[in-house]
mmCIF file of C-alpha atoms in Angstrom:
data_model
loop_
_atom_site.group_PDB
_atom_site.id
_atom_site.type_symbol
_atom_site.label_atom_id
_atom_site.label_comp_id
_atom_site.label_asym_id
_atom_site.label_seq_id
_atom_site.Cartn_x
_atom_site.Cartn_y
_atom_site.Cartn_z
ATOM 1 C CA GLN S 1 -29.247 22.428 -12.471
ATOM 2 C CA LEU S 2 -28.191 20.013 -15.261
ATOM 3 C CA ALA S 3 -30.844 17.546 -14.140
ATOM 4 C CA GLU S 4 -33.531 20.182 -14.627
ATOM 5 C CA GLU S 5 -32.403 20.660 -18.226
ATOM 6 C CA THR S 6 -32.776 16.881 -18.802
ATOM 7 C CA LYS S 7 -29.043 16.434 -19.223
ATOM 8 C CA PHE S 8 -29.133 13.455 -16.921
ATOM 9 C CA GLU S 9 -25.924 11.851 -18.198
ATOM 10 C CA GLN S 10 -23.923 15.024 -17.630
ATOM 11 C CA ALA S 11 -25.522 15.455 -14.227
ATOM 12 C CA ALA S 12 -24.635 11.861 -13.307
ATOM 13 C CA GLN S 13 -21.064 12.357 -14.499
ATOM 14 C CA LEU S 14 -20.728 15.562 -12.493
ATOM 15 C CA ARG S 15 -22.162 13.799 -9.436
ATOM 16 C CA ASP S 16 -19.606 10.993 -9.883
ATOM 17 C CA TRP S 17 -16.752 13.495 -10.210
ATOM 18 C CA LEU S 18 -17.845 15.271 -7.051
ATOM 19 C CA SER S 19 -18.090 11.946 -5.264
ATOM 20 C CA SER S 20 -14.574 11.036 -6.431
ATOM 21 C CA LEU S 21 -13.280 14.392 -5.236
ATOM 22 C CA ASP S 22 -14.951 13.801 -1.876
ATOM 23 C CA ASN S 23 -13.313 10.364 -1.655
ATOM 24 C CA LEU S 24 -9.941 11.860 -2.517
ATOM 25 C CA THR S 25 -10.141 14.387 0.292
ATOM 26 C CA GLN S 26 -11.253 11.678 2.708
ATOM 27 C CA ARG S 27 -8.196 9.607 1.793
ATOM 28 C CA GLN S 28 -6.076 12.011 3.788
ATOM 29 C CA LYS S 29 -7.737 10.461 6.762
ATOM 30 C CA VAL S 30 -6.798 11.658 10.195
ATOM 31 C CA ILE S 31 -5.080 8.724 11.833
ATOM 32 C CA SER S 32 -3.873 10.450 14.977
ATOM 33 C CA ALA S 33 -4.868 13.575 16.884
ATOM 34 C CA GLU S 34 -1.202 14.199 17.569
ATOM 35 C CA PRO S 35 1.036 15.396 14.698
ATOM 36 C CA VAL S 36 2.962 12.127 14.433
ATOM 37 C CA ASN S 37 4.981 10.812 11.491
ATOM 38 C CA ARG S 38 4.815 7.061 11.121
ATOM 39 C CA ASP S 39 4.942 4.347 8.498
ATOM 40 C CA VAL S 40 2.549 1.454 8.986
ATOM 41 C CA PHE S 41 3.277 -1.864 7.306
ATOM 42 C CA GLY S 42 0.834 -4.612 6.416
ATOM 43 C CA LEU S 43 1.594 -8.002 4.899
ATOM 44 C CA ALA S 44 -0.511 -10.592 3.114
ATOM 45 C CA MET S 45 0.863 -13.847 1.699
ATOM 46 C CA GLU S 46 -0.766 -16.754 -0.072
ATOM 47 C CA ASP S 47 0.870 -19.543 -2.051
ATOM 48 C CA ASP S 48 3.887 -17.973 -3.775
ATOM 49 C CA VAL S 49 2.495 -14.418 -3.886
ATOM 50 C CA GLY S 50 2.685 -11.670 -1.300
ATOM 51 C CA VAL S 51 1.912 -7.985 -0.903
ATOM 52 C CA VAL S 52 3.466 -5.490 1.464
ATOM 53 C CA ALA S 53 1.274 -2.415 2.005
ATOM 54 C CA ILE S 54 2.665 0.768 3.520
ATOM 55 C CA LEU S 55 0.574 3.606 4.910
ATOM 56 C CA GLN S 56 2.538 6.820 5.283
ATOM 57 C CA VAL S 57 1.207 9.018 8.070
ATOM 58 C CA ARG S 58 2.603 12.532 8.248
ATOM 59 C CA ASN S 59 1.485 15.049 10.853
ATOM 60 C CA GLY S 60 -1.259 12.633 11.928
ATOM 61 C CA ARG S 61 -2.758 12.318 8.416
ATOM 62 C CA MET S 62 -2.453 9.419 6.027
ATOM 63 C CA VAL S 63 -0.814 10.970 2.978
ATOM 64 C CA GLU S 64 0.255 7.973 0.912
ATOM 65 C CA ARG S 65 -0.520 4.324 0.357
ATOM 66 C CA LEU S 66 2.202 2.254 -1.248
ATOM 67 C CA HIS S 67 2.463 -1.422 -1.990
ATOM 68 C CA TYR S 68 4.915 -3.955 -3.324
ATOM 69 C CA ARG S 69 3.926 -7.221 -4.938
ATOM 70 C CA LEU S 70 6.175 -10.143 -4.235
ATOM 71 C CA THR S 71 6.509 -13.493 -5.950
ATOM 72 C CA GLY S 72 8.390 -16.676 -5.130
ATOM 73 C CA MET S 73 7.170 -16.671 -1.532
ATOM 74 C CA TYR S 74 6.952 -20.457 -1.018
ATOM 75 C CA GLY S 75 8.564 -21.356 2.276
ATOM 76 C CA VAL S 76 9.483 -17.768 3.173
ATOM 77 C CA GLU S 77 8.581 -16.694 6.682
ATOM 78 C CA PRO S 78 6.516 -13.488 7.109
ATOM 79 C CA ALA S 79 9.155 -11.981 9.414
ATOM 80 C CA GLU S 80 11.794 -12.460 6.718
ATOM 81 C CA VAL S 81 9.551 -10.814 4.116
ATOM 82 C CA LEU S 82 8.916 -7.846 6.420
ATOM 83 C CA GLN S 83 12.614 -7.496 7.263
ATOM 84 C CA ASN S 84 13.559 -7.453 3.566
ATOM 85 C CA ALA S 85 10.718 -5.050 2.708
ATOM 86 C CA LEU S 86 11.831 -2.620 5.431
ATOM 87 C CA GLU S 87 15.446 -2.753 4.305
ATOM 88 C CA ARG S 88 14.520 -2.159 0.660
ATOM 89 C CA TYR S 89 12.013 0.563 1.436
ATOM 90 C CA TYR S 90 14.291 2.565 3.726
ATOM 91 C CA THR S 91 17.353 2.117 1.497
ATOM 92 C CA ASN S 92 15.619 4.323 -1.066
ATOM 93 C CA PRO S 93 15.634 8.029 -0.289
ATOM 94 C CA VAL S 94 12.413 8.536 1.633
ATOM 95 C CA THR S 95 11.392 10.795 4.476
ATOM 96 C CA LEU S 96 11.984 8.696 7.532
ATOM 97 C CA PRO S 97 9.200 8.690 10.114
ATOM 98 C CA ASP S 98 9.498 8.901 13.871
ATOM 99 C CA GLU S 99 7.829 5.525 14.268
ATOM 100 C CA VAL S 100 7.376 2.319 12.259
ATOM 101 C CA LEU S 101 4.446 0.030 13.067
ATOM 102 C CA LEU S 102 4.595 -3.637 12.058
ATOM 103 C CA PRO S 103 1.997 -6.423 12.036
ATOM 104 C CA SER S 104 4.377 -8.915 13.641
ATOM 105 C CA ALA S 105 7.607 -8.819 15.575
ATOM 106 C CA LEU S 106 10.936 -9.163 13.824
ATOM 107 C CA PRO S 107 13.707 -11.344 15.223
ATOM 108 C CA ASP S 108 16.367 -8.615 14.718
ATOM 109 C CA VAL S 109 14.338 -5.511 15.599
ATOM 110 C CA ASP S 110 17.229 -3.993 17.575
ATOM 111 C CA LEU S 111 19.529 -4.313 14.577
ATOM 112 C CA LEU S 112 16.872 -2.670 12.395
ATOM 113 C CA MET S 113 16.432 0.192 14.878
ATOM 114 C CA THR S 114 20.208 0.749 14.984
ATOM 115 C CA TRP S 115 20.378 0.813 11.182
ATOM 116 C CA LEU S 116 17.429 3.233 10.943
ATOM 117 C CA ARG S 117 19.034 5.477 13.573
ATOM 118 C CA GLN S 118 22.221 5.598 11.494
ATOM 119 C CA VAL S 119 20.296 6.388 8.297
ATOM 120 C CA ALA S 120 18.062 9.029 9.911
ATOM 121 C CA GLY S 121 20.533 10.487 12.372
ATOM 122 C CA ARG S 122 17.924 10.132 15.125
ATOM 123 C CA LYS S 123 16.036 7.426 16.983
ATOM 124 C CA ILE S 124 13.169 5.750 15.140
ATOM 125 C CA GLU S 125 10.834 3.535 17.142
ATOM 126 C CA VAL S 126 9.831 0.167 15.647
ATOM 127 C CA LYS S 127 6.739 -1.264 17.315
ATOM 128 C CA THR S 128 4.305 -4.134 16.979
ATOM 129 C CA PRO S 129 1.112 -2.837 18.614
ATOM 130 C CA GLU S 130 -1.381 -5.356 19.952
ATOM 131 C CA ARG S 131 -4.281 -3.090 20.925
ATOM 132 C CA GLY S 132 -5.482 0.470 20.661
ATOM 133 C CA LEU S 133 -5.412 2.966 17.823
ATOM 134 C CA LYS S 134 -1.977 1.887 16.578
ATOM 135 C CA ALA S 135 -3.128 -1.728 16.308
ATOM 136 C CA GLN S 136 -6.187 -0.567 14.360
ATOM 137 C CA VAL S 137 -3.985 1.292 11.874
ATOM 138 C CA VAL S 138 -1.819 -1.809 11.435
ATOM 139 C CA GLU S 139 -5.003 -3.801 10.851
ATOM 140 C CA MET S 140 -5.982 -1.282 8.168
ATOM 141 C CA ALA S 141 -2.603 -1.796 6.458
ATOM 142 C CA GLU S 142 -3.089 -5.568 6.692
ATOM 143 C CA LYS S 143 -6.535 -5.287 5.086
ATOM 144 C CA ASN S 144 -5.066 -3.160 2.293
ATOM 145 C CA ALA S 145 -2.404 -5.786 1.708
ATOM 146 C CA GLN S 146 -5.032 -8.557 1.641
ATOM 147 C CA LEU S 147 -7.204 -6.653 -0.859
ATOM 148 C CA LEU S 148 -4.209 -5.961 -3.087
ATOM 149 C CA LEU S 149 -3.219 -9.614 -2.884
ATOM 150 C CA SER S 150 -6.718 -10.644 -3.980
ATOM 151 C CA GLU S 151 -6.513 -8.217 -6.903
ATOM 152 C CA ALA S 152 -3.087 -9.503 -7.903
ATOM 153 C CA LYS S 153 -4.267 -13.102 -7.832
ATOM 154 C CA ALA S 154 -7.372 -12.254 -9.887
ATOM 155 C CA ALA S 155 -5.249 -10.407 -12.461
ATOM 156 C CA ARG S 156 -2.842 -13.322 -12.596
ATOM 157 C CA GLU S 157 -5.693 -15.772 -13.198
ATOM 158 C CA SER S 158 -7.213 -13.635 -15.967
ATOM 159 C CA GLU S 159 -3.802 -13.310 -17.663
ATOM 160 C CA SER S 160 -3.432 -17.070 -17.671
ATOM 161 C CA ARG S 161 -6.705 -17.315 -19.612
ATOM 162 C CA ILE S 162 -5.528 -15.059 -22.442
ATOM 163 C CA PRO S 163 -4.712 -17.030 -25.586
ATOM 164 C CA SER S 164 -1.036 -17.020 -26.513
ATOM 165 C CA SER S 165 -1.745 -15.343 -29.877
ATOM 166 C CA LEU S 166 -3.228 -12.310 -28.090
ATOM 167 C CA SER S 167 -0.278 -12.212 -25.723
ATOM 168 C CA GLU S 168 2.076 -12.299 -28.695
ATOM 169 C CA LEU S 169 0.138 -9.481 -30.384
ATOM 170 C CA GLN S 170 0.319 -7.476 -27.165
ATOM 171 C CA ARG S 171 4.084 -7.946 -27.074
ATOM 172 C CA ILE S 172 4.608 -7.005 -30.732
ATOM 173 C CA LEU S 173 2.412 -3.908 -30.515
ATOM 174 C CA ARG S 174 3.832 -3.018 -27.079
ATOM 175 C CA LEU S 175 0.390 -2.693 -25.547
ATOM 176 C CA GLN S 176 -0.105 -2.555 -21.801
ATOM 177 C CA LYS S 177 -3.113 -4.881 -22.032
ATOM 178 C CA PRO S 178 -3.948 -7.552 -24.596
ATOM 179 C CA PRO S 179 -6.198 -6.404 -27.450
#
């Protein structure tokens, strides 16, 4: 209707809003036909930077995507990063899932499962799927982590190009981004 009244900019904006709303509803993507609660971890590391991505699936639907950026990763093994990320994540008060899916096996998975059982008061499975739907969801978490890592590296590179005077002005004015 707006397009007919030659209000093309408003029509385009409305179209974009509707598209965004559509994307938002699709984000609660059905991951499983069964009403399962699981957390799916993905990890990406390059140089001294890493990202842990977490997909929270509740009642078979992905309800949340979280991520943690990590620095100082030189010489740190991926299993160690995952172990620490799991311990930090589940130390905070969160709703514990029935199942945790990981991209790679941990050396002390039994110890982790015992700890999670004590925290949750019930058994929580920790798995490293190699094929099937669960492996595809882990791959999705890994891709999210890789994309977030690329974004973090790009942001880091652009920050290094900002002249020090602008950085100083940003600090003095308490701006989130340089002017």
